[in-house]
Coordinates of C-alpha atoms and ligand atoms in Angstrom, one line a residue:
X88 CA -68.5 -96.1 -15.8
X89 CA -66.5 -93.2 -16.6
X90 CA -62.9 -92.0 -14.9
X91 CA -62.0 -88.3 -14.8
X92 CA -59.1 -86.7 -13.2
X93 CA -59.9 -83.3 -11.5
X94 CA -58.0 -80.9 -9.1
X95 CA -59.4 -80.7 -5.7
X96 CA -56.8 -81.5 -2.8
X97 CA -59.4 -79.6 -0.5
X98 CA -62.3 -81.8 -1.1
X99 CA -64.6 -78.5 -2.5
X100 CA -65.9 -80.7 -5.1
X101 CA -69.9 -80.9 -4.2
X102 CA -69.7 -85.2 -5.0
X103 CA -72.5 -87.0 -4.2
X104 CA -69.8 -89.0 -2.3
X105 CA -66.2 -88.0 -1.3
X106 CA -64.2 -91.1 -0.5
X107 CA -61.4 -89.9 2.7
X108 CA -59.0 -91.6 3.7
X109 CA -58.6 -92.0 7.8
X110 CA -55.2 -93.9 9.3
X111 CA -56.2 -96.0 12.1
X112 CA -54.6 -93.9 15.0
X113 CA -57.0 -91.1 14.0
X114 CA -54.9 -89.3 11.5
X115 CA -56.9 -87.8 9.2
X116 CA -55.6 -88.2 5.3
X117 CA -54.7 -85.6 3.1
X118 CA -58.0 -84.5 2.1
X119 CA -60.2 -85.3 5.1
X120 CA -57.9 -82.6 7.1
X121 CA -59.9 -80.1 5.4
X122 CA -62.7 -81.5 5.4
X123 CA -62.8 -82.2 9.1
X124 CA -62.7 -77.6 9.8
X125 CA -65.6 -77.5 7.3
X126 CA -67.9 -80.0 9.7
X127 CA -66.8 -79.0 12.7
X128 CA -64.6 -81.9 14.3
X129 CA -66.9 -84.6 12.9
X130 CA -64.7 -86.9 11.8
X131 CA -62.0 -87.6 14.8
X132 CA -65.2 -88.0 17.1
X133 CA -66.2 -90.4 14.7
X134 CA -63.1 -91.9 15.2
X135 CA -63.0 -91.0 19.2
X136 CA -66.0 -92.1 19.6
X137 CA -65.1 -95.6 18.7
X138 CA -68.0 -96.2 15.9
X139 CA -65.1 -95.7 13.0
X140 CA -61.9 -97.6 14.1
X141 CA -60.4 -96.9 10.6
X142 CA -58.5 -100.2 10.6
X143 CA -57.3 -101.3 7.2
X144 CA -60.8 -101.8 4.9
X145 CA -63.3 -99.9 7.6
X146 CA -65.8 -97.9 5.9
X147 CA -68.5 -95.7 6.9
X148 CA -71.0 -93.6 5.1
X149 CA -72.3 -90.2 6.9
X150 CA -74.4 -88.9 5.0
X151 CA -75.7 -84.9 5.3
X152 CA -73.2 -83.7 7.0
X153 CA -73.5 -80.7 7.9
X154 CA -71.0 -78.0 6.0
X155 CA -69.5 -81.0 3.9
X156 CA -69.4 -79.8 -0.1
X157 CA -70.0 -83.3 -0.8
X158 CA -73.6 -85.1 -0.3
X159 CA -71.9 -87.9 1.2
X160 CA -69.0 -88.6 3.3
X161 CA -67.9 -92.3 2.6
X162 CA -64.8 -92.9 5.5
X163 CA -62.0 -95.5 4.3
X164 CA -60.1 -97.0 6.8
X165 CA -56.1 -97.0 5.6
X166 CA -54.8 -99.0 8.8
X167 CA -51.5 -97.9 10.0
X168 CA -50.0 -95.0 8.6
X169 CA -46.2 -96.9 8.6
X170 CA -46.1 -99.4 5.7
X171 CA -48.9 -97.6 4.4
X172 CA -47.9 -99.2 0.4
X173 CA -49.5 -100.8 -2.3
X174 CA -51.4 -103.7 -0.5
X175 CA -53.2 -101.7 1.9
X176 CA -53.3 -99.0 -0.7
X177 CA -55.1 -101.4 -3.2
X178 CA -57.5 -103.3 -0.3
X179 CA -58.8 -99.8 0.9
X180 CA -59.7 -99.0 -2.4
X181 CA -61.3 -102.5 -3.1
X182 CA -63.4 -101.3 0.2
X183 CA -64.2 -98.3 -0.7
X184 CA -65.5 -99.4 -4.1
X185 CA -67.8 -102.2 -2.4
X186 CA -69.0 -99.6 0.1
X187 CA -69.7 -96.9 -2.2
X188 CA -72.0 -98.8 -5.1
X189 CA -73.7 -100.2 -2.2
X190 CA -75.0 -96.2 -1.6
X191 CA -77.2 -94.3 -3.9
X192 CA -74.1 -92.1 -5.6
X193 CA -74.0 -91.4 -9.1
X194 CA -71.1 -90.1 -8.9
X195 CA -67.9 -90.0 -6.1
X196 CA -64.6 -88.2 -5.9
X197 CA -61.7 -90.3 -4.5
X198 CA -59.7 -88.8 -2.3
X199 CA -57.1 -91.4 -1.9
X200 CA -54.8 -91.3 -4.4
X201 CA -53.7 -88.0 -2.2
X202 CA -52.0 -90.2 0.1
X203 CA -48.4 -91.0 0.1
X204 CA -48.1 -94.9 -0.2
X205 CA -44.8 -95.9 0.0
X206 CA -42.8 -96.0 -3.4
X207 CA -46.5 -95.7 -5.3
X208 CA -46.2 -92.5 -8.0
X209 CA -49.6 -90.8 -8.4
X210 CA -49.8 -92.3 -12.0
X211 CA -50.2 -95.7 -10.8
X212 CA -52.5 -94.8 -7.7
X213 CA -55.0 -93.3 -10.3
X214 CA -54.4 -96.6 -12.2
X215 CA -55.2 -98.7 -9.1
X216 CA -58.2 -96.7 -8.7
X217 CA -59.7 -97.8 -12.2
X218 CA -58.6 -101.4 -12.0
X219 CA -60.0 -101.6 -8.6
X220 CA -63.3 -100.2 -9.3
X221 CA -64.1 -101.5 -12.3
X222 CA -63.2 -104.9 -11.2
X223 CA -65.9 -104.2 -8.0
X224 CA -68.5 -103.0 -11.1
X225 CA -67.7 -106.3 -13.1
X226 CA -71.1 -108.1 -13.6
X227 CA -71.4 -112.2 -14.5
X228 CA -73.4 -112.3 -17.9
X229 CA -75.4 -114.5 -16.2
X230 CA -78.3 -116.0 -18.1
X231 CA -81.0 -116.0 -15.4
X232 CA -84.6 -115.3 -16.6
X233 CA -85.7 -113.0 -13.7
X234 CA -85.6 -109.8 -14.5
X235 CA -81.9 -108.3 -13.6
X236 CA -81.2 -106.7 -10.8
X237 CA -80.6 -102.8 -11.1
X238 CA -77.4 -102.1 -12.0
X239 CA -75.2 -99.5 -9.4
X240 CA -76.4 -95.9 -9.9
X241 CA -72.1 -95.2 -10.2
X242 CA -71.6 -93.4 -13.5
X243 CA -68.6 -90.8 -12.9
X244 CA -65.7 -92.2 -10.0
X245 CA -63.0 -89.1 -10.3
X246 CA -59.7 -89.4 -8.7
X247 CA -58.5 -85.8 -7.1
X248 CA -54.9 -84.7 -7.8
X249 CA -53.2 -81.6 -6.0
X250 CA -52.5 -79.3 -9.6
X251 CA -52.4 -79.6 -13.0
X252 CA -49.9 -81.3 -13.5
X253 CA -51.3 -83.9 -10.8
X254 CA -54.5 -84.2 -12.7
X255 CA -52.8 -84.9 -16.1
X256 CA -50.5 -87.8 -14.7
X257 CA -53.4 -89.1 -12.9
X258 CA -55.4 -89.0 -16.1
X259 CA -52.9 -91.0 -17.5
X260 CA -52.7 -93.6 -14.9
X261 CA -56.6 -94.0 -15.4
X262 CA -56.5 -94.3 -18.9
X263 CA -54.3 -97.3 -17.8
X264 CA -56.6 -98.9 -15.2
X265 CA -59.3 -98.8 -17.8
X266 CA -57.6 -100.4 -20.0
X267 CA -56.4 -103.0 -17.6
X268 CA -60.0 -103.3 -16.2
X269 CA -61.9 -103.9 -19.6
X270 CA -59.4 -106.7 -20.6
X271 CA -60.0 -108.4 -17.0
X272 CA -63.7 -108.0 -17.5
X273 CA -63.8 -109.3 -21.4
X274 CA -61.7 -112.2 -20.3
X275 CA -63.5 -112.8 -17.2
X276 CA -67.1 -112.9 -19.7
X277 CA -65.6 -115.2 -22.0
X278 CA -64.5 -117.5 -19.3
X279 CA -68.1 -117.0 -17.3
X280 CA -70.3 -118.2 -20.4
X281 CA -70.9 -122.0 -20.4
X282 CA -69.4 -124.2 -22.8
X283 CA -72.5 -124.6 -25.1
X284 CA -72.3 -121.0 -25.7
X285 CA -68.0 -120.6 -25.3
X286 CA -66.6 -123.0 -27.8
X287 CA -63.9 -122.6 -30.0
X288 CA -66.0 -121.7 -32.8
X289 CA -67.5 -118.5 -30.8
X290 CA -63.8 -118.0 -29.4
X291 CA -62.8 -117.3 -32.9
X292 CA -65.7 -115.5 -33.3
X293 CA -65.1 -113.2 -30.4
X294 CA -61.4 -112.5 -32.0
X295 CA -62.7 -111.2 -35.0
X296 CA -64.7 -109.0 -33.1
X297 CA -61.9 -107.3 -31.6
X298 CA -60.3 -107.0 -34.7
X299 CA -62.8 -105.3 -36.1
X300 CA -63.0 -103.3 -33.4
X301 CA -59.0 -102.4 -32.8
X302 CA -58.5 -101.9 -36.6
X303 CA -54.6 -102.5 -35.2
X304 CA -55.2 -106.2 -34.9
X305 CA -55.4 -108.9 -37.4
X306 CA -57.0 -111.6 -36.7
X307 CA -56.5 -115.4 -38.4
X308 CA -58.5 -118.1 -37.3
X309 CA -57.5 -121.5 -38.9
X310 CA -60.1 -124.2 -39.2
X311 CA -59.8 -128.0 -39.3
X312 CA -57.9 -128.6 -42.6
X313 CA -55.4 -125.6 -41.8
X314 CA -54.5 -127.3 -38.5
X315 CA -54.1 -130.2 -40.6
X316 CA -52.1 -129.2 -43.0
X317 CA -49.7 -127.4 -40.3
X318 CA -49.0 -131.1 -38.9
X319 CA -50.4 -130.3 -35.5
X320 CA -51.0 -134.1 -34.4
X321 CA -50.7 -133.3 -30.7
X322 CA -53.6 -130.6 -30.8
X323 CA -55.3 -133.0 -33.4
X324 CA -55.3 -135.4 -31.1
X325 CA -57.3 -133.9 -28.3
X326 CA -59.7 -132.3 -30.9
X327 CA -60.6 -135.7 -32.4
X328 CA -62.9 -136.9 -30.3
X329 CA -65.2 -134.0 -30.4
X330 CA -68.7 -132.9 -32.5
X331 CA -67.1 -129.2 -32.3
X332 CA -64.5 -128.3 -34.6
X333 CA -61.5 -126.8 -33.5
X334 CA -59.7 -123.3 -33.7
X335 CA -56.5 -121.7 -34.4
X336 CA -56.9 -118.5 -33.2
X337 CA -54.1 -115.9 -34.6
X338 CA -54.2 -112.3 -33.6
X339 CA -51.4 -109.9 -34.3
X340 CA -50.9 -106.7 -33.4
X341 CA -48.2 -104.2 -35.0
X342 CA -47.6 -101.1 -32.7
X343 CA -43.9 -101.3 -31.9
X344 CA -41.3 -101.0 -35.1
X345 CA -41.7 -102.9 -37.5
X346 CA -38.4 -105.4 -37.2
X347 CA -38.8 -105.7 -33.8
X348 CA -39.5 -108.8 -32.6
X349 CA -42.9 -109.8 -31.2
X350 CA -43.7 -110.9 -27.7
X351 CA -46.2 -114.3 -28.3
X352 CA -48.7 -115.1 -25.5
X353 CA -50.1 -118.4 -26.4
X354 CA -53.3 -119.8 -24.0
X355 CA -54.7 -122.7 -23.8
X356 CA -58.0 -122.9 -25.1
X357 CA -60.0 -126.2 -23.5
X358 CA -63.6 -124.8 -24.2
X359 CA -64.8 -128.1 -21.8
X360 CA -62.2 -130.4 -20.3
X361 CA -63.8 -133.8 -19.3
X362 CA -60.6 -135.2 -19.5
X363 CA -61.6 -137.4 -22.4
X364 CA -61.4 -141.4 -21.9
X365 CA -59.8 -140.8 -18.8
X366 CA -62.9 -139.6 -17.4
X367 CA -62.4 -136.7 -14.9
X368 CA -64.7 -137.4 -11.3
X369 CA -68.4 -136.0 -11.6
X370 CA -67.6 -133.3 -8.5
X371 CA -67.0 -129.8 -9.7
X372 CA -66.6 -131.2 -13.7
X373 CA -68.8 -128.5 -14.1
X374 CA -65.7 -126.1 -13.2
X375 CA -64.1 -127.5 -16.5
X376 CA -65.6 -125.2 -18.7
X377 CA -62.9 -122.7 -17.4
X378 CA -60.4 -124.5 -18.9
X379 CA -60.1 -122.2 -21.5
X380 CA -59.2 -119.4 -19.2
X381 CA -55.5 -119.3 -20.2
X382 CA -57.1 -118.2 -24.0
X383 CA -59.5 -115.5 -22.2
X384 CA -56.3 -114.1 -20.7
X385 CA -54.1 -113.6 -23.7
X386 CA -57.5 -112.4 -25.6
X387 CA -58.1 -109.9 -22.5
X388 CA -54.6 -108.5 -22.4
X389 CA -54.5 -108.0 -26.2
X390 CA -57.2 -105.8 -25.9
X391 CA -55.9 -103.9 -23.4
X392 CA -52.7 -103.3 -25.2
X393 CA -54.7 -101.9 -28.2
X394 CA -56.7 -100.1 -26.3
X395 CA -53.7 -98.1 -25.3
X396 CA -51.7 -98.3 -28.5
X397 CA -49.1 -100.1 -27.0
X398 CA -45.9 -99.5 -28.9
X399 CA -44.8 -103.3 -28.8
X400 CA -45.6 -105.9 -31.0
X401 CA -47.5 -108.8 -29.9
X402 CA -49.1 -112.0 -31.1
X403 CA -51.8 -113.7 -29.5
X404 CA -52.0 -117.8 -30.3
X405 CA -55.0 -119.8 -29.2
X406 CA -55.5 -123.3 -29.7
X407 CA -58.9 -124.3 -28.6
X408 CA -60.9 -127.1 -28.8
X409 CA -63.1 -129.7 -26.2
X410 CA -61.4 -132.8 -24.9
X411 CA -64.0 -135.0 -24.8
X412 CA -64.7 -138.9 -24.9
X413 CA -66.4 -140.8 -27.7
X414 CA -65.4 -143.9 -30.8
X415 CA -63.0 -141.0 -31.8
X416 CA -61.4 -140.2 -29.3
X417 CA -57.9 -140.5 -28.6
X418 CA -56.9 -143.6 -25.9
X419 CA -54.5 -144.0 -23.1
X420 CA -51.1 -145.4 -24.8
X421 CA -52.1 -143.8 -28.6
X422 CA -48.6 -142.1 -30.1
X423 CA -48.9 -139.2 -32.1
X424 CA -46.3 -136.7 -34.1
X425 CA -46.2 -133.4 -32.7
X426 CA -45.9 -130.0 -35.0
X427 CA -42.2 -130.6 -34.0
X428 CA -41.9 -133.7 -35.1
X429 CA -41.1 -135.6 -31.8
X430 CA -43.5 -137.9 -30.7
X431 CA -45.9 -138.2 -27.6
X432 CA -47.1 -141.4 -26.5
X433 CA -50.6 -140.5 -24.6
X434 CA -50.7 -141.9 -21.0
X435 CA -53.6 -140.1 -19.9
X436 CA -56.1 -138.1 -22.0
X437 CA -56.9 -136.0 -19.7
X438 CA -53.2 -133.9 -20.1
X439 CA -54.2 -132.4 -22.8
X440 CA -53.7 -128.3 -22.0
X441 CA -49.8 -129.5 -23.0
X442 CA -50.5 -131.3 -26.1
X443 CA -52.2 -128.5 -27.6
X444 CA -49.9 -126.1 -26.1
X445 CA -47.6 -127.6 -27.7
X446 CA -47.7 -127.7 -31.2
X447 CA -48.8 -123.7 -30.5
X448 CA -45.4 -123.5 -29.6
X449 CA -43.5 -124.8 -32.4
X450 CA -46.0 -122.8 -34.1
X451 CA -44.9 -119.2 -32.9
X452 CA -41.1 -119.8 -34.2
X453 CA -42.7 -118.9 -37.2
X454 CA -43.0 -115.0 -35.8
X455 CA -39.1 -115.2 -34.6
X456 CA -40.5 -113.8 -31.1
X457 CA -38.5 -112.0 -28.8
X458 CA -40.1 -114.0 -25.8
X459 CA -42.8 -116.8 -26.0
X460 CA -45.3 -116.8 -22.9
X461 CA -47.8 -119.1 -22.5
X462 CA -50.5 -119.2 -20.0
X463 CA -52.7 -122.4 -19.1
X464 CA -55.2 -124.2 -16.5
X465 CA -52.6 -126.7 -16.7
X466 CA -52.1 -128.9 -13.4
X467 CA -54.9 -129.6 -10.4
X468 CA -50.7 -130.7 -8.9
X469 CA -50.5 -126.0 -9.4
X470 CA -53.1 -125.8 -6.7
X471 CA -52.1 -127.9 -4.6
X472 CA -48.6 -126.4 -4.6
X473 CA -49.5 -122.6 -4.5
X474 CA -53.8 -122.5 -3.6
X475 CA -55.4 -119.9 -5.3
X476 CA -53.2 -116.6 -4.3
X477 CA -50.3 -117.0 -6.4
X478 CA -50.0 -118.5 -10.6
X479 CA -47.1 -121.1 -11.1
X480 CA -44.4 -119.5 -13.0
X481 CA -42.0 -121.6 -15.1
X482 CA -39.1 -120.7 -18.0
X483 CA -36.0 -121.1 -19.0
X484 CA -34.9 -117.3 -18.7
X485 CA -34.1 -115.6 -15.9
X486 CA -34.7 -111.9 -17.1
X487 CA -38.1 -112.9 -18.8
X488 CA -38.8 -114.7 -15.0
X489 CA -38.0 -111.8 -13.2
X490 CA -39.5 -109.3 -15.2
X491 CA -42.9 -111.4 -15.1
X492 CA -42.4 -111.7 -11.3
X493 CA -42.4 -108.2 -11.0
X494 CA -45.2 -107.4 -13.2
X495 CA -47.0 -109.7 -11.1
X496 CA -46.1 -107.5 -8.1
X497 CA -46.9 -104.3 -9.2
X498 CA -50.3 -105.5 -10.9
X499 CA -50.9 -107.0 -7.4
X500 CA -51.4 -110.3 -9.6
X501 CA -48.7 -112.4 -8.5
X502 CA -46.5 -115.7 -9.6
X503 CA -44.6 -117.8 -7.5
X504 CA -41.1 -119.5 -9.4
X505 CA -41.0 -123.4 -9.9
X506 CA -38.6 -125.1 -11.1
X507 CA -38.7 -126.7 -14.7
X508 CA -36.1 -128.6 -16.7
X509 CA -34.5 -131.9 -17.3
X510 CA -34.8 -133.6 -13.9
X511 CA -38.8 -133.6 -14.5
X512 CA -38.5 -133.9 -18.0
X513 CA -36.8 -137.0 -17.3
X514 CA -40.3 -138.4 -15.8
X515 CA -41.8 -138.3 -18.9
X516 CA -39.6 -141.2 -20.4
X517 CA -41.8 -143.8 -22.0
X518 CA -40.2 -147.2 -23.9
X519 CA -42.5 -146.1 -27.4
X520 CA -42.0 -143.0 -28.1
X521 CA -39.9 -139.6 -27.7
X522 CA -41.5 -139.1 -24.5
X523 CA -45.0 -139.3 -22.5
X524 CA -48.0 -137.0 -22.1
X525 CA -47.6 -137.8 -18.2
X526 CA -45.0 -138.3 -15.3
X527 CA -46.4 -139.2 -12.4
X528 CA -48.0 -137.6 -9.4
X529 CA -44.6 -136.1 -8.0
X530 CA -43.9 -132.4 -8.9
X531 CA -46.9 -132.5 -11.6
X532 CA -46.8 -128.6 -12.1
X533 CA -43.1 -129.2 -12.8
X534 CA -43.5 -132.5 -15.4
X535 CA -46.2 -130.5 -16.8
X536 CA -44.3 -127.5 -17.3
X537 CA -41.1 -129.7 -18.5
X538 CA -43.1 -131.4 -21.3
X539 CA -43.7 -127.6 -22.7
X540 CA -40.1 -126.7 -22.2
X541 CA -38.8 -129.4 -24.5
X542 CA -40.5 -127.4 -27.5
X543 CA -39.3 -124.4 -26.0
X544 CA -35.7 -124.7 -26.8
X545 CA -34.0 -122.0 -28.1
X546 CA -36.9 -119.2 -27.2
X547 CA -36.8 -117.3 -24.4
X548 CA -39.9 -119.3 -23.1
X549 CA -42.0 -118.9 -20.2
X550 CA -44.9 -120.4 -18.8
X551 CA -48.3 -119.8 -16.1
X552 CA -50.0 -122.3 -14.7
X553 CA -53.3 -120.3 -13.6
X554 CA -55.1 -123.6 -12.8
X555 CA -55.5 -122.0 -9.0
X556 CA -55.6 -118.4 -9.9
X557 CA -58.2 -117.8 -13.1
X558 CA -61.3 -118.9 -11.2
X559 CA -62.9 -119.5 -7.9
X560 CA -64.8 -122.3 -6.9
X561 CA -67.7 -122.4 -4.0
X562 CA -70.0 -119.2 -3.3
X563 CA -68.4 -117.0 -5.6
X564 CA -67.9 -119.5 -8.4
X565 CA -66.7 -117.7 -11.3
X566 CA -63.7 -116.4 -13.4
X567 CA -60.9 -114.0 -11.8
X568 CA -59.4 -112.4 -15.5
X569 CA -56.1 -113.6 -13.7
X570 CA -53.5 -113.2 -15.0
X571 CA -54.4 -109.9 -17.6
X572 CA -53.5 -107.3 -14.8
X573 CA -49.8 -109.2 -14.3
X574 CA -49.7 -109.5 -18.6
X575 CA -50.6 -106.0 -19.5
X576 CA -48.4 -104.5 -16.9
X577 CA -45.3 -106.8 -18.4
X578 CA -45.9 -105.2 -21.4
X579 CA -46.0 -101.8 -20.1
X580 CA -42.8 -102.2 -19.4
X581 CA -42.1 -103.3 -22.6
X582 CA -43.3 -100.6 -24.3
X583 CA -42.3 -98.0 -22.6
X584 CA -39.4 -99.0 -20.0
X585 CA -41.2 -97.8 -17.0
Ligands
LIG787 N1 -57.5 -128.6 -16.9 C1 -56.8 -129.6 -16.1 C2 -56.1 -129.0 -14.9 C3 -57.0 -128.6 -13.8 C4 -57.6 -129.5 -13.0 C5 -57.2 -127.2 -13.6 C6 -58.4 -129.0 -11.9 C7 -57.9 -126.8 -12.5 C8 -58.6 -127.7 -11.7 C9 -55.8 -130.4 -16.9 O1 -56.1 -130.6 -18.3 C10 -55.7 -131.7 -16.3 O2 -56.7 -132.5 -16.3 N2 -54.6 -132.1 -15.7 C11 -54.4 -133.3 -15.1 C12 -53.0 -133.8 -15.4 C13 -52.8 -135.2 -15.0 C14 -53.6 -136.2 -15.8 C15 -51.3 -135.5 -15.2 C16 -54.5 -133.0 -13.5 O3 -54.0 -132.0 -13.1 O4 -55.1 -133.8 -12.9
LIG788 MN1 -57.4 -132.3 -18.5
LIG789 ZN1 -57.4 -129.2 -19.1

């Protein structure tokens, strides 16, 4: 699908579909005025008339109507004009996207991005616009044998800006949400294919690809004697008990200075978790293969960023690998020497996201990064906390927090602060080495997270726990691209302080 940017405050554009904005007290928005003198009152009888309420989501299609440049009218509702901001802004655009590849259109004008929302500038209500309707486009690569459904007629969505100058920023802000959106749909793919297909050999595989792609990034991926000879016992540990060999996945990109000091996004990379000896439960072990959604993530968001020549400079580290059970496999109460050096005595197999997260820590000092961010399907103990609306957030500095917490709120992709640090850390004493892989079921998100932080010292470290945010379970089973939108809009920042 392609996004243009075109100037047409007074809907004259002849669309096959117009998307206007209605408030729920009848007010029309800023584009429907018009449009309303050219059909003759239609709209506030629709409205009168009871059969379009316009609360917050409502949609209707008229179609021919009468003196209307556009071959379809698709109403939004926008709820109540006070507080109108960036969460209604964002859900009436989610149902305007649904409702309009539902109709024939091959091609609509949104009118929304007219609207005042709050403290929303135009740029990143054009940029809302792509994220949102691509994400509504985003097909599973589902491997059904019946022929495939056909795919929505919707080639051309353009977002209407007031002048020139309107059109240009709003260009902008779509070049953004496209970006955004094909990172979140290339994580979400990886993440959707099954684990027969998905494992860390065809990770490394995909990485390549994008470097051949995005001549701006570099890709490295190490195979089992590299990771060897790097010392990485706690990721060779998890590996061991596997027919698949294992990854290190290195991408770099260089778009920022060249002394500046890259950001590292390291994800975890668990092509199937079965939790190894200690056997997860049959029920929803099928839901493992997402384990590796934290690697997706940090994949997704590095394409994003060279997509739009971010001028930052950023390193994406993947360890991946299966934890599975066999002769090989590593036992409950085996000790191992992290990359580090300190040692982990393995309670439980099946916390293994932090031993290979790990020795990916202690790996990125070797890029003297400005922050270190990891991102992981770490702790079941994450959804029980926060469900699936908000990721865990964890790190031991308060900027690099808050900064991520606001990214997540602009991005409408949101983290919720835990606490992390020597109290938990303190669960993970064990009598035979430095410390356990486990610390009991209190705070788990929190243990989990404190194990990482004791490699983190000295970086300005943070961590995700997406374990209740990268995927859904039941009817809509399948991965959410969480958390690229709240990543690439960090960066943003980053790059270009706004
Ligand atoms: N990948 C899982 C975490 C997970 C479980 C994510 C369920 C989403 C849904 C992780 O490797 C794991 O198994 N964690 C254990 C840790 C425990 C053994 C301390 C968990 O959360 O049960
Ligand atoms: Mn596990
Ligand atoms: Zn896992």
């Amino acid at each position: 699908m392609e996004f243009k940017s075109i100037i047409d405050p007074k809907a004259h554009h002849a669309t096959a579909c117009a998307v206007l904005g209605v408030y729920e007290n009848g007010d029309l928005g800023a584009a429907a005025r018009h449009v309303e003198a050219k059909v003759g009152g239609l709209l506030s009888r629709l409205h009168s008339s009871g059969d379009f309420a316009a609360k917050l989501g409502d949609t209707l299609l008229v179609t021919q109507a009468r003196g209307a440049a556009a071959a379809r009218l698709l109403l939004v509702g926008l709820g109540p004009r006070e507080g109108f901001g960036r969460k209604p802004y964002r859900k009436a655009l989610q149902a305007a996207a649904q409702a309009l590849v539902k109709t024939g259109a091959s091609d609509a004008v949104v009118y929304l991005a007219l609207e005042e929302a709050g403290d929303l500038d135009l740029k990143y209500r054009a940029r809302a616009v792509a994220e949102t309707f691509g994400a509504q486009l985003y097909r599973i690569p589902d491997l059904k044998s019946a022929a495939r459904p056909k795919p929505p007629a919707l080639a051309l969505v353009c977002v209407a800006a007031e002048d020139s100058r309107g059109a240009k920023t709003a260009a902008d802000g779509l070049r953004f949400g496209e970006a955004i959106s094909s990172g979140v749909a290339f994580a979400r793919d990886l993440a959707n294919l099954p684990p027969n297909v998905c494992t860390p050999t065809y990770l490394g595989a995909q990485a390549q690809r994008l470097a051949k792609e995005w001549p701006s990034i570099k890709t490295k991926v190490l195979d089992l004697p590299a990771i060897k000879a790097l010392k990485m016992g706690a990721f060779l540990a998890v590996t061991q008990g596997s027919e698949q060999p294992p990854r290190l996945i290195v991408c770099e990109y260089r778009g920022g200075r060249k002394s500046a000091a890259p950001i590292c996004l390291i994800g975890k990379g668990i092509t199937f978790d079965s939790g190894g000896i200690s056997l997860k439960d049959p029920p929803s072990m099928d839901e493992m293969k997402f384990d590796m959604c934290g690697a997706a993530a940090v994949l997704g968001a590095l394409r994003s960023v060279a997509e739009l020549e971010l001028p930052v400079n950023l390193v994406a580290i993947v360890p991946t690998c299966e934890n599975m059970p066999s002769g090989r496999a590593i036992k409950p109460s085996d000790i191992v020497t992290s990359m580090s050096g300190q040692t982990v005595e393995i309670l439980n197999t099946d916390a293994e996201g932090r031993l290979i997260l790990c020795d990916a820590i202690t790996y990125s000092r070797r890029f003297k990064p400005a922050a270190v961010i990891d991102v992981a399907t770490l702790t079941g103990a994450c959804i029980i906390a926060l469900g699936n609306h908000f990721s865990g957030l964890m790190s031991n500095h308060e900027p690099l927090a808050g900064e991520l917490e606001a990214a997540g709120v602009r991005s409408d992709d949101r983290a919720w602060r835990l606490p992390v640090g020597e109290e938990y850390a303190d669960q993970l004493k064990s009598n035979f080495a430095d410390f356990a892989n486990i610390g009991g079921r209190e705070g788990g998100a929190s243990t989990a997270a404190s194990f990482l932080w004791k490699f983190a010292k000295d970086l300005h470290w943070a961590h995700l726990d997406v374990a209740g945010t990268a995927w859904l379970g039941g009817a809509q089973k399948g991965s959410t691209g969480r958390p690229v939108p709240m990543l690439v809009d960090f960066l943003l920042r980053r790059a270009h302080g706004a």
